[in-house]
GROMACS .gro file of C-alpha atoms in nm:
model
  496
    1MET     CA    1   0.000   0.000   0.000
    2LYS     CA    2   0.131   0.347  -0.074
    3GLY     CA    3   0.019   0.662   0.102
    4ASP     CA    4  -0.016   0.729   0.477
    5LEU     CA    5  -0.393   0.747   0.514
    6HIS     CA    6  -0.567   0.937   0.785
    7MET     CA    7  -0.931   0.974   0.878
    8THR     CA    8  -1.084   1.319   0.846
    9GLU     CA    9  -1.406   1.437   1.005
   10ALA     CA   10  -1.672   1.389   0.740
   11ASN     CA   11  -1.964   1.573   0.897
   12ARG     CA   12  -2.099   1.793   0.623
   13GLU     CA   13  -2.406   1.994   0.548
   14PRO     CA   14  -2.654   1.808   0.321
   15GLN     CA   15  -2.565   2.016   0.015
   16GLN     CA   16  -2.197   1.928   0.066
   17ARG     CA   17  -2.248   1.555   0.108
   18PRO     CA   18  -2.106   1.344  -0.172
   19HIS     CA   19  -2.319   1.173  -0.429
   20ILE     CA   20  -2.262   0.798  -0.421
   21LEU     CA   21  -2.239   0.587  -0.735
   22PHE     CA   22  -2.228   0.216  -0.647
   23ILE     CA   23  -2.167  -0.003  -0.954
   24THR     CA   24  -2.184  -0.382  -0.938
   25THR     CA   25  -2.152  -0.668  -1.179
   26ASP     CA   26  -2.277  -1.021  -1.122
   27GLU     CA   27  -2.045  -1.324  -1.110
   28LEU     CA   28  -1.731  -1.137  -1.218
   29ARG     CA   29  -1.403  -1.321  -1.170
   30LYS     CA   30  -1.152  -1.061  -1.053
   31MET     CA   31  -0.872  -1.166  -1.287
   32THR     CA   32  -1.090  -1.089  -1.591
   33LEU     CA   33  -1.025  -0.717  -1.545
   34SER     CA   34  -0.708  -0.582  -1.699
   35CYS     CA   35  -0.626  -0.388  -1.381
   36TYR     CA   36  -0.604  -0.724  -1.202
   37GLY     CA   37  -0.390  -0.885  -1.471
   38GLY     CA   38  -0.650  -1.002  -1.724
   39ARG     CA   39  -0.520  -1.010  -2.082
   40SER     CA   40  -0.809  -1.144  -2.289
   41VAL     CA   41  -1.009  -0.823  -2.280
   42ASN     CA   42  -0.923  -0.464  -2.196
   43THR     CA   43  -1.140  -0.288  -1.938
   44PRO     CA   44  -0.996   0.067  -1.937
   45HIS     CA   45  -1.299   0.243  -1.792
   46ILE     CA   46  -1.333   0.011  -1.492
   47ASP     CA   47  -0.955   0.017  -1.447
   48ALA     CA   48  -0.965   0.398  -1.432
   49ILE     CA   49  -1.172   0.391  -1.113
   50GLY     CA   50  -0.883   0.219  -0.937
   51GLU     CA   51  -0.617   0.427  -1.112
   52LYS     CA   52  -0.782   0.743  -0.976
   53GLY     CA   53  -0.861   0.581  -0.643
   54ILE     CA   54  -0.792   0.258  -0.455
   55ARG     CA   55  -0.757  -0.098  -0.581
   56PHE     CA   56  -0.823  -0.362  -0.318
   57ASP     CA   57  -0.649  -0.692  -0.385
   58SER     CA   58  -0.795  -0.878  -0.086
   59ALA     CA   59  -1.168  -0.803  -0.099
   60TYR     CA   60  -1.407  -1.086  -0.020
   61THR     CA   61  -1.774  -1.149  -0.073
   62ALA     CA   62  -1.993  -1.261   0.217
   63SER     CA   63  -2.144  -1.541   0.008
   64PRO     CA   64  -2.092  -1.728  -0.319
   65TRP     CA   65  -2.465  -1.688  -0.395
   66CYS     CA   66  -2.635  -1.378  -0.535
   67LEU     CA   67  -2.910  -1.315  -0.280
   68PRO     CA   68  -2.711  -1.346   0.043
   69SER     CA   69  -2.420  -1.148  -0.104
   70ARG     CA   70  -2.642  -0.866  -0.229
   71CYS     CA   71  -2.830  -0.845   0.099
   72ALA     CA   72  -2.497  -0.838   0.287
   73MET     CA   73  -2.383  -0.544   0.075
   74LEU     CA   74  -2.712  -0.362   0.126
   75THR     CA   75  -2.728  -0.412   0.504
   76GLY     CA   76  -2.367  -0.451   0.614
   77GLN     CA   77  -2.472  -0.771   0.789
   78PHE     CA   78  -2.365  -1.131   0.737
   79PRO     CA   79  -2.641  -1.360   0.605
   80HIS     CA   80  -2.687  -1.535   0.940
   81ASN     CA   81  -2.756  -1.197   1.101
   82SER     CA   82  -2.985  -1.051   0.834
   83GLY     CA   83  -3.173  -1.379   0.780
   84ALA     CA   84  -3.124  -1.351   0.401
   85TYR     CA   85  -2.904  -1.657   0.354
   86SER     CA   86  -3.029  -1.856   0.053
   87ASN     CA   87  -3.120  -1.819  -0.314
   88PHE     CA   88  -3.365  -2.103  -0.280
   89ARG     CA   89  -3.562  -2.074   0.047
   90LYS     CA   90  -3.818  -1.811   0.141
   91CYS     CA   91  -3.580  -1.587   0.332
   92GLU     CA   92  -3.617  -1.249   0.166
   93LEU     CA   93  -3.454  -0.948   0.326
   94SER     CA   94  -3.690  -0.791   0.577
   95ALA     CA   95  -3.762  -0.418   0.555
   96GLY     CA   96  -3.709  -0.426   0.932
   97ILE     CA   97  -3.336  -0.484   0.881
   98PRO     CA   98  -3.163  -0.144   0.840
   99ASN     CA   99  -3.025  -0.099   0.490
  100MET     CA  100  -2.847   0.163   0.280
  101PHE     CA  101  -3.163   0.281   0.104
  102GLN     CA  102  -3.323   0.360   0.439
  103ALA     CA  103  -3.007   0.510   0.590
  104PHE     CA  104  -2.947   0.747   0.300
  105GLY     CA  105  -3.313   0.817   0.225
  106GLY     CA  106  -3.368   0.913   0.587
  107ASN     CA  107  -3.088   1.168   0.567
  108GLY     CA  108  -3.191   1.369   0.265
  109TYR     CA  109  -3.062   1.147  -0.015
  110GLN     CA  110  -3.256   1.030  -0.318
  111THR     CA  111  -3.218   0.653  -0.354
  112ALA     CA  112  -3.219   0.467  -0.685
  113LEU     CA  113  -3.141   0.122  -0.817
  114ILE     CA  114  -3.105   0.047  -1.187
  115GLY     CA  115  -3.073  -0.321  -1.276
  116LYS     CA  116  -3.063  -0.631  -1.061
  117CYS     CA  117  -3.196  -0.646  -0.705
  118HIS     CA  118  -3.240  -1.015  -0.606
  119PHE     CA  119  -3.311  -0.941  -0.241
  120THR     CA  120  -3.580  -1.211  -0.235
  121PRO     CA  121  -3.568  -1.569  -0.369
  122VAL     CA  122  -3.700  -1.625  -0.719
  123PRO     CA  123  -3.979  -1.887  -0.744
  124TYR     CA  124  -3.776  -2.110  -0.976
  125LYS     CA  125  -4.030  -2.392  -0.973
  126GLU     CA  126  -4.294  -2.168  -1.128
  127THR     CA  127  -4.089  -2.084  -1.437
  128ARG     CA  128  -4.202  -2.214  -1.778
  129PRO     CA  129  -4.031  -2.215  -2.119
  130ASP     CA  130  -4.343  -2.103  -2.303
  131VAL     CA  131  -4.443  -1.793  -2.107
  132THR     CA  132  -4.306  -1.497  -1.910
  133LEU     CA  133  -4.492  -1.457  -1.581
  134PRO     CA  134  -4.605  -1.149  -1.382
  135TYR     CA  135  -4.352  -0.987  -1.147
  136ASP     CA  136  -4.527  -0.679  -1.006
  137GLU     CA  137  -4.531  -0.803  -0.645
  138PHE     CA  138  -4.154  -0.840  -0.655
  139ARG     CA  139  -4.115  -0.486  -0.782
  140ASP     CA  140  -4.343  -0.358  -0.504
  141TYR     CA  141  -4.137  -0.546  -0.246
  142TYR     CA  142  -3.812  -0.394  -0.371
  143MET     CA  143  -3.959  -0.045  -0.352
  144SER     CA  144  -4.068  -0.113   0.008
  145LEU     CA  145  -3.702  -0.145   0.112
  146GLY     CA  146  -3.661   0.232   0.083
  147LEU     CA  147  -3.613   0.302  -0.287
  148ASP     CA  148  -3.730   0.623  -0.452
  149HIS     CA  149  -3.657   0.504  -0.805
  150LEU     CA  150  -3.625   0.160  -0.963
  151ASP     CA  151  -3.556   0.041  -1.318
  152LEU     CA  152  -3.575  -0.334  -1.267
  153GLN     CA  153  -3.379  -0.590  -1.469
  154ASP     CA  154  -3.362  -0.862  -1.207
  155ASP     CA  155  -3.112  -1.104  -1.371
  156LYS     CA  156  -3.082  -1.224  -1.731
  157GLN     CA  157  -3.277  -1.545  -1.673
  158VAL     CA  158  -3.532  -1.379  -1.446
  159SER     CA  159  -3.611  -1.136  -1.728
  160VAL     CA  160  -3.723  -1.421  -1.953
  161TRP     CA  161  -3.905  -1.600  -1.670
  162PHE     CA  162  -4.086  -1.293  -1.530
  163TYR     CA  163  -4.205  -0.955  -1.654
  164ASP     CA  164  -3.969  -0.713  -1.486
  165ASP     CA  165  -3.933  -0.362  -1.633
  166TYR     CA  166  -3.677  -0.475  -1.887
  167ALA     CA  167  -3.882  -0.776  -2.000
  168LYS     CA  168  -4.184  -0.556  -2.064
  169GLU     CA  169  -3.984  -0.321  -2.284
  170LEU     CA  170  -3.801  -0.609  -2.455
  171ASP     CA  171  -4.135  -0.772  -2.535
  172ALA     CA  172  -4.275  -0.448  -2.675
  173ALA     CA  173  -3.967  -0.418  -2.896
  174GLY     CA  174  -4.024  -0.771  -3.028
  175TYR     CA  175  -3.715  -0.950  -2.890
  176LEU     CA  176  -3.834  -1.126  -2.574
  177GLU     CA  177  -3.954  -1.445  -2.743
  178ALA     CA  178  -3.617  -1.512  -2.910
  179TYR     CA  179  -3.430  -1.442  -2.586
  180ARG     CA  180  -3.660  -1.674  -2.392
  181ARG     CA  181  -3.615  -1.946  -2.655
  182ASP     CA  182  -3.235  -1.937  -2.645
  183THR     CA  183  -3.217  -1.911  -2.267
  184TRP     CA  184  -3.440  -2.217  -2.224
  185ASP     CA  185  -3.250  -2.420  -2.485
  186ILE     CA  186  -3.032  -2.567  -2.213
  187LYS     CA  187  -2.930  -2.889  -2.386
  188GLY     CA  188  -2.881  -2.728  -2.725
  189LYS     CA  189  -2.702  -2.407  -2.634
  190SER     CA  190  -2.590  -2.501  -2.280
  191LYS     CA  191  -2.620  -2.139  -2.163
  192VAL     CA  192  -2.376  -2.010  -2.429
  193PHE     CA  193  -2.506  -1.810  -2.727
  194PRO     CA  194  -2.486  -1.464  -2.886
  195PHE     CA  195  -2.763  -1.232  -2.774
  196PRO     CA  196  -3.052  -1.281  -3.023
  197GLY     CA  197  -3.132  -0.916  -3.079
  198PRO     CA  198  -2.976  -0.573  -3.132
  199GLU     CA  199  -2.688  -0.490  -2.897
  200GLU     CA  200  -2.880  -0.200  -2.740
  201TRP     CA  201  -3.147  -0.445  -2.618
  202HIS     CA  202  -2.908  -0.673  -2.431
  203PRO     CA  203  -2.987  -0.662  -2.055
  204ASP     CA  204  -2.659  -0.490  -1.970
  205SER     CA  205  -2.703  -0.232  -2.244
  206TRP     CA  206  -3.054  -0.163  -2.115
  207VAL     CA  207  -2.923  -0.112  -1.761
  208GLY     CA  208  -2.648   0.112  -1.893
  209ARG     CA  209  -2.891   0.323  -2.096
  210LYS     CA  210  -3.133   0.357  -1.805
  211ALA     CA  211  -2.855   0.461  -1.568
  212LEU     CA  212  -2.724   0.721  -1.812
  213SER     CA  213  -3.069   0.869  -1.863
  214TYR     CA  214  -3.137   0.882  -1.489
  215ILE     CA  215  -2.810   1.054  -1.403
  216GLU     CA  216  -2.825   1.298  -1.694
  217ASN     CA  217  -3.174   1.410  -1.591
  218TYR     CA  218  -3.110   1.416  -1.217
  219ASP     CA  219  -3.138   1.733  -1.004
  220ALA     CA  220  -2.786   1.763  -0.866
  221ASP     CA  221  -2.902   1.980  -0.573
  222THR     CA  222  -3.022   1.668  -0.390
  223PRO     CA  223  -2.755   1.416  -0.285
  224LEU     CA  224  -2.794   1.084  -0.465
  225PHE     CA  225  -2.729   0.725  -0.367
  226ALA     CA  226  -2.751   0.525  -0.690
  227TRP     CA  227  -2.682   0.153  -0.724
  228VAL     CA  228  -2.620   0.059  -1.088
  229SER     CA  229  -2.643  -0.320  -1.092
  230PHE     CA  230  -2.546  -0.506  -1.410
  231SER     CA  231  -2.664  -0.867  -1.449
  232GLY     CA  232  -2.361  -0.965  -1.653
  233PRO     CA  233  -2.131  -1.140  -1.693
  234HIS     CA  234  -2.350  -1.391  -1.505
  235TYR     CA  235  -2.478  -1.671  -1.727
  236PRO     CA  236  -2.627  -1.721  -1.976
  237PHE     CA  237  -2.303  -1.631  -2.151
  238ASP     CA  238  -2.477  -1.420  -2.412
  239ALA     CA  239  -2.266  -1.126  -2.525
  240PRO     CA  240  -2.373  -0.940  -2.840
  241GLU     CA  241  -2.167  -1.063  -3.134
  242SER     CA  242  -2.051  -0.707  -3.200
  243TYR     CA  243  -1.827  -0.737  -2.891
  244TYR     CA  244  -1.653  -1.059  -2.993
  245ASP     CA  245  -1.373  -0.876  -3.174
  246ARG     CA  246  -1.283  -0.700  -2.848
  247VAL     CA  247  -1.164  -1.034  -2.710
  248ASP     CA  248  -0.819  -1.181  -2.783
  249MET     CA  249  -0.846  -1.547  -2.695
  250THR     CA  250  -0.479  -1.603  -2.784
  251GLN     CA  251  -0.405  -1.412  -2.462
  252ASP     CA  252  -0.643  -1.616  -2.249
  253GLU     CA  253  -0.478  -1.794  -1.960
  254PRO     CA  254  -0.516  -2.175  -1.962
  255ARG     CA  255  -0.786  -2.319  -1.741
  256ARG     CA  256  -0.635  -2.426  -1.411
  257VAL     CA  257  -0.712  -2.795  -1.385
  258ARG     CA  258  -0.509  -3.074  -1.225
  259ASP     CA  259  -0.581  -3.427  -1.346
  260GLY     CA  260  -0.773  -3.623  -1.086
  261GLU     CA  261  -0.807  -3.338  -0.836
  262LEU     CA  262  -1.182  -3.394  -0.798
  263ASP     CA  263  -1.181  -3.774  -0.827
  264ASP     CA  264  -1.212  -3.823  -0.451
  265PRO     CA  265  -1.582  -3.863  -0.358
  266GLN     CA  266  -1.506  -3.669  -0.038
  267ARG     CA  267  -1.437  -3.352  -0.236
  268ILE     CA  268  -1.714  -3.092  -0.234
  269HIS     CA  269  -1.719  -3.071  -0.613
  270TYR     CA  270  -1.675  -3.439  -0.693
  271ARG     CA  271  -2.033  -3.452  -0.820
  272SER     CA  272  -1.994  -3.120  -1.001
  273MET     CA  273  -1.719  -3.282  -1.204
  274HIS     CA  274  -1.852  -3.637  -1.239
  275GLY     CA  275  -2.229  -3.587  -1.205
  276PRO     CA  276  -2.500  -3.543  -1.110
  277GLY     CA  277  -2.372  -3.208  -0.988
  278ASN     CA  278  -2.538  -2.917  -0.814
  279ILE     CA  279  -2.302  -2.641  -0.925
  280ASP     CA  280  -2.459  -2.407  -1.179
  281GLY     CA  281  -2.255  -2.540  -1.472
  282ALA     CA  282  -2.351  -2.902  -1.412
  283GLY     CA  283  -2.715  -2.830  -1.495
  284ALA     CA  284  -2.630  -2.760  -1.859
  285ALA     CA  285  -2.369  -3.036  -1.894
  286PRO     CA  286  -2.422  -3.379  -2.051
  287GLU     CA  287  -2.519  -3.615  -1.771
  288ARG     CA  288  -2.492  -3.313  -1.539
  289ALA     CA  289  -2.115  -3.365  -1.523
  290CYS     CA  290  -1.879  -3.078  -1.604
  291LYS     CA  291  -1.614  -3.327  -1.716
  292ASN     CA  292  -1.824  -3.382  -2.029
  293TYR     CA  293  -1.775  -3.030  -2.163
  294THR     CA  294  -1.542  -3.005  -2.462
  295GLU     CA  295  -1.255  -2.761  -2.506
  296ALA     CA  296  -1.456  -2.595  -2.784
  297TYR     CA  297  -1.735  -2.533  -2.534
  298TRP     CA  298  -1.499  -2.381  -2.278
  299HIS     CA  299  -1.352  -2.156  -2.549
  300GLU     CA  300  -1.694  -2.018  -2.648
  301LEU     CA  301  -1.808  -1.979  -2.287
  302ARG     CA  302  -1.502  -1.777  -2.195
  303ARG     CA  303  -1.512  -1.569  -2.514
  304ASN     CA  304  -1.872  -1.469  -2.445
  305TYR     CA  305  -1.790  -1.395  -2.082
  306TYR     CA  306  -1.503  -1.164  -2.176
  307ALA     CA  307  -1.705  -0.996  -2.450
  308ASN     CA  308  -1.984  -0.926  -2.201
  309MET     CA  309  -1.728  -0.752  -1.980
  310ALA     CA  310  -1.611  -0.535  -2.271
  311GLN     CA  311  -1.973  -0.432  -2.315
  312ILE     CA  312  -2.018  -0.354  -1.944
  313ASP     CA  313  -1.689  -0.162  -1.937
  314ASP     CA  314  -1.812   0.066  -2.214
  315TYR     CA  315  -2.122   0.155  -2.015
  316VAL     CA  316  -1.932   0.197  -1.688
  317GLY     CA  317  -1.717   0.455  -1.862
  318GLN     CA  318  -2.019   0.644  -1.991
  319ILE     CA  319  -2.195   0.631  -1.653
  320VAL     CA  320  -1.894   0.758  -1.457
  321GLN     CA  321  -1.841   1.038  -1.711
  322ALA     CA  322  -2.208   1.136  -1.685
  323ALA     CA  323  -2.178   1.148  -1.306
  324GLU     CA  324  -1.868   1.367  -1.333
  325ARG     CA  325  -2.048   1.607  -1.567
  326LYS     CA  326  -2.346   1.625  -1.333
  327PHE     CA  327  -2.176   1.625  -0.992
  328GLY     CA  328  -1.820   1.739  -1.062
  329GLY     CA  329  -1.570   1.583  -0.824
  330ASN     CA  330  -1.818   1.541  -0.540
  331VAL     CA  331  -1.897   1.175  -0.603
  332LEU     CA  332  -1.787   0.853  -0.435
  333VAL     CA  333  -1.756   0.571  -0.690
  334ILE     CA  334  -1.742   0.207  -0.582
  335PHE     CA  335  -1.712  -0.083  -0.826
  336THR     CA  336  -1.734  -0.449  -0.726
  337ALA     CA  337  -1.911  -0.780  -0.793
  338ASP     CA  338  -2.144  -0.984  -0.575
  339HIS     CA  339  -1.917  -1.289  -0.625
  340GLY     CA  340  -1.690  -1.445  -0.886
  341GLU     CA  341  -1.710  -1.733  -1.133
  342MET     CA  342  -1.504  -2.052  -1.172
  343LEU     CA  343  -1.493  -2.009  -1.552
  344GLY     CA  344  -1.358  -2.360  -1.611
  345ASN     CA  345  -1.092  -2.361  -1.343
  346HIS     CA  346  -1.090  -2.694  -1.159
  347GLY     CA  347  -1.300  -2.814  -1.451
  348ILE     CA  348  -1.626  -2.646  -1.344
  349TRP     CA  349  -1.824  -2.328  -1.399
  350GLY     CA  350  -2.061  -2.143  -1.168
  351LYS     CA  351  -2.022  -2.051  -0.803
  352ASN     CA  352  -2.249  -2.268  -0.588
  353ASP     CA  353  -2.063  -2.407  -0.283
  354CYS     CA  354  -1.737  -2.251  -0.403
  355MET     CA  355  -1.475  -2.116  -0.163
  356TYR     CA  356  -1.208  -2.093  -0.433
  357GLU     CA  357  -1.045  -1.752  -0.476
  358ASP     CA  358  -1.203  -1.736  -0.825
  359VAL     CA  359  -1.540  -1.688  -0.653
  360TRP     CA  360  -1.464  -1.558  -0.305
  361ASN     CA  361  -1.198  -1.292  -0.379
  362VAL     CA  362  -1.379  -1.021  -0.575
  363PRO     CA  363  -1.270  -0.702  -0.754
  364LEU     CA  364  -1.310  -0.383  -0.553
  365LEU     CA  365  -1.223  -0.035  -0.679
  366VAL     CA  366  -1.304   0.281  -0.483
  367ARG     CA  367  -1.264   0.642  -0.592
  368TYR     CA  368  -1.324   0.901  -0.323
  369PRO     CA  369  -1.465   1.250  -0.390
  370GLU     CA  370  -1.216   1.514  -0.499
  371THR     CA  371  -1.352   1.771  -0.258
  372GLY     CA  372  -1.097   1.734   0.024
  373GLY     CA  373  -0.759   1.900   0.049
  374ALA     CA  374  -0.492   1.830  -0.211
  375ALA     CA  375  -0.291   1.612   0.031
  376GLU     CA  376  -0.595   1.406   0.127
  377THR     CA  377  -0.694   1.352  -0.237
  378ALA     CA  378  -0.338   1.248  -0.330
  379GLU     CA  379  -0.329   0.989  -0.053
  380LEU     CA  380  -0.636   0.823  -0.203
  381HIS     CA  381  -0.519   0.836  -0.565
  382GLY     CA  382  -0.354   0.538  -0.733
  383VAL     CA  383  -0.338   0.330  -0.414
  384VAL     CA  384  -0.306  -0.049  -0.418
  385THR     CA  385  -0.373  -0.227  -0.089
  386ASP     CA  386  -0.381  -0.584   0.034
  387ALA     CA  387  -0.582  -0.495   0.344
  388ARG     CA  388  -0.847  -0.765   0.395
  389VAL     CA  389  -1.192  -0.614   0.349
  390MET     CA  390  -1.537  -0.756   0.291
  391LEU     CA  391  -1.841  -0.646   0.094
  392THR     CA  392  -2.018  -0.615   0.430
  393ASP     CA  393  -1.796  -0.305   0.474
  394ILE     CA  394  -1.961  -0.110   0.192
  395MET     CA  395  -2.243   0.034   0.400
  396ALA     CA  396  -2.009   0.156   0.677
  397THR     CA  397  -1.775   0.305   0.416
  398CYS     CA  398  -2.050   0.495   0.236
  399LEU     CA  399  -2.200   0.630   0.557
  400ALA     CA  400  -1.859   0.747   0.679
  401ALA     CA  401  -1.786   0.920   0.348
  402ALA     CA  402  -2.118   1.102   0.370
  403GLY     CA  403  -2.068   1.200   0.734
  404LEU     CA  404  -2.383   1.013   0.838
  405PRO     CA  405  -2.440   0.824   1.165
  406GLU     CA  406  -2.318   0.467   1.186
  407VAL     CA  407  -2.573   0.188   1.152
  408PRO     CA  408  -2.502  -0.120   1.367
  409GLY     CA  409  -2.376  -0.407   1.154
  410ASP     CA  410  -2.083  -0.633   1.074
  411GLY     CA  411  -1.884  -0.392   0.856
  412ARG     CA  412  -1.616  -0.129   0.905
  413ASP     CA  413  -1.492   0.165   0.698
  414PHE     CA  414  -1.247   0.067   0.422
  415LEU     CA  415  -1.008   0.343   0.533
  416GLN     CA  416  -0.993   0.197   0.882
  417SER     CA  417  -0.901  -0.142   0.737
  418MET     CA  418  -0.632   0.017   0.522
  419ARG     CA  419  -0.472   0.161   0.834
  420ASP     CA  420  -0.475  -0.155   1.044
  421GLY     CA  421  -0.462  -0.433   0.781
  422GLY     CA  422  -0.830  -0.519   0.784
  423HIS     CA  423  -1.021  -0.818   0.910
  424ARG     CA  424  -0.823  -1.095   1.080
  425TYR     CA  425  -1.064  -1.345   0.926
  426VAL     CA  426  -1.305  -1.324   0.635
  427PHE     CA  427  -1.617  -1.541   0.615
  428ALA     CA  428  -1.851  -1.663   0.344
  429GLU     CA  429  -2.194  -1.807   0.424
  430GLY     CA  430  -2.492  -1.967   0.257
  431GLU     CA  431  -2.744  -2.241   0.300
  432GLY     CA  432  -2.550  -2.534   0.449
  433PHE     CA  433  -2.219  -2.359   0.377
  434ILE     CA  434  -1.954  -2.177   0.582
  435ALA     CA  435  -1.599  -2.079   0.489
  436VAL     CA  436  -1.328  -1.891   0.677
  437SER     CA  437  -0.986  -1.761   0.570
  438ASP     CA  438  -0.701  -1.572   0.733
  439GLY     CA  439  -0.556  -1.485   0.392
  440THR     CA  440  -0.322  -1.784   0.387
  441LEU     CA  441  -0.518  -2.078   0.523
  442LYS     CA  442  -0.883  -2.136   0.441
  443TYR     CA  443  -1.139  -2.388   0.562
  444VAL     CA  444  -1.484  -2.468   0.423
  445GLN     CA  445  -1.759  -2.695   0.551
  446THR     CA  446  -2.082  -2.788   0.374
  447GLN     CA  447  -2.378  -2.991   0.489
  448LYS     CA  448  -2.679  -3.043   0.265
  449ASP     CA  449  -2.881  -3.319   0.102
  450GLY     CA  450  -2.765  -3.554   0.376
  451LEU     CA  451  -2.400  -3.510   0.278
  452ALA     CA  452  -2.123  -3.334   0.472
  453TYR     CA  453  -1.784  -3.223   0.339
  454ALA     CA  454  -1.483  -3.038   0.476
  455GLU     CA  455  -1.185  -2.895   0.290
  456MET     CA  456  -0.881  -2.689   0.380
  457PHE     CA  457  -0.620  -2.517   0.162
  458ASP     CA  458  -0.284  -2.354   0.222
  459LEU     CA  459  -0.254  -2.069  -0.027
  460SER     CA  460   0.113  -2.010   0.052
  461ASN     CA  461   0.209  -2.357  -0.076
  462ASP     CA  462  -0.085  -2.424  -0.307
  463PRO     CA  463  -0.206  -2.091  -0.452
  464HIS     CA  464  -0.434  -2.260  -0.707
  465GLU     CA  465  -0.608  -2.467  -0.439
  466TYR     CA  466  -0.564  -2.816  -0.575
  467GLU     CA  467  -0.481  -3.014  -0.261
  468ASN     CA  468  -0.725  -3.066   0.025
  469ILE     CA  469  -0.514  -3.075   0.342
  470VAL     CA  470  -0.794  -3.109   0.597
  471GLU     CA  471  -0.679  -3.457   0.704
  472LYS     CA  472  -0.307  -3.378   0.728
  473PRO     CA  473  -0.189  -3.398   1.090
  474GLU     CA  474   0.059  -3.111   1.053
  475TYR     CA  475  -0.238  -2.879   0.992
  476ALA     CA  476  -0.438  -2.995   1.296
  477ALA     CA  477  -0.359  -2.685   1.505
  478PRO     CA  478  -0.445  -2.423   1.239
  479LEU     CA  479  -0.754  -2.626   1.148
  480ALA     CA  480  -0.870  -2.606   1.510
  481ARG     CA  481  -0.804  -2.231   1.506
  482LEU     CA  482  -1.013  -2.177   1.193
  483ARG     CA  483  -1.296  -2.390   1.331
  484LYS     CA  484  -1.289  -2.186   1.651
  485ALA     CA  485  -1.309  -1.869   1.441
  486ILE     CA  486  -1.630  -2.006   1.286
  487ILE     CA  487  -1.776  -2.079   1.631
  488ASP     CA  488  -1.685  -1.728   1.748
  489HIS     CA  489  -1.843  -1.591   1.429
  490PHE     CA  490  -2.180  -1.752   1.498
  491MET     CA  491  -2.196  -1.739   1.879
  492PRO     CA  492  -2.316  -1.377   1.915
  493LYS     CA  493  -2.621  -1.461   1.706
  494LEU     CA  494  -2.685  -1.788   1.887
  495LEU     CA  495  -2.676  -1.614   2.224
  496ALA     CA  496  -2.865  -1.300   2.118
   0.00000   0.00000   0.00000
């Protein structure tokens, strides 16, 4: 880390408070971005946020699933504390849990979300390939969390299953039926296909256009908290063909796979590899086994994934520039992802039950307002830090930057973590899933469907996480320490 950071008193009058632009992608593997070493696609506009601010190299999601991660970002609470812990059970985020929309809206801010919410489980069992179903009650629920404005595109697949705002406009434009057809063609297209319509009607283009329009027409006299939430590059891997030439697959890193690494039935992803698996990618694979995908399939999946990020990068650049024109330097910009994506590493794709760094360690770029003194601004410009932070810290960070009262939760200000090194342990949670890491050693335990698994990895000796060391006697003491950290993590809730 460079720069000797210090905390400054942020109490400001409402008209001086910074506007906050929170930009997220869905299922973005950190190493895809060129600022984190990706070579297959250039992402100059996203990179620029870090170049003019702070790049966090050790940022971790609170969950490898969309709903619990998004609710953790919104509330600053771990899933076991907020109660929003699963994509699949009825455990939607309660409006009684304090969240950023309420905290900012109650202090003079206008609150907006453009794109994906997913703060409540989707009724997957109701979906049908021949029809798109009503979604108004979901939109009403999202508004009840404290939003003033919502343009809803609640996930690529959700938008063909249910009539969110995007689906209604896509249908009126005449492209919904083709998108629904290709998305449901699981065995034929296996979730990989070029978007079957004009580029401007792709879900991420729609979100980008809506965000631009909202910011350009916004009254800058009222402070704004805006969450721009892209659904990509989450599957289906469906980039517009016009973005394919932005990808250089000759620069793509080889998939990280070790022969036989998931052949032990005691490995969490044994069934993901050999079938019938529960990871996302197994559902589209022959015999529900990721081992049956061909190299040609992996090539097309990754090319579409990278092309989707080129598309998103273009819109991020336009959105940040629009915010600068509207608000000048008085804007806090945060870019991250709810979780990552395996993208073929270890022979699988998806994120379910994944504690691998590909999924857990997410991109995080933060650019602070340019309204402080010159020295303060310089200290926050072009900084790279390995302080361990979590996405549960976003709420505390935003409130501190705005000079607003703290809201009780599990997070802490990013600047505080940069001064003291951050969290001793980071955690990831989900239904039947818990993982803990101290940055070098990590432990994960799952229990579901009558099956229990435990794995441990030593990143210092095995950075690609091939070898499960949970049974090795020389790791007994650190294993006990990590298990105790999990107990300490849950005990305050159990005794509340």
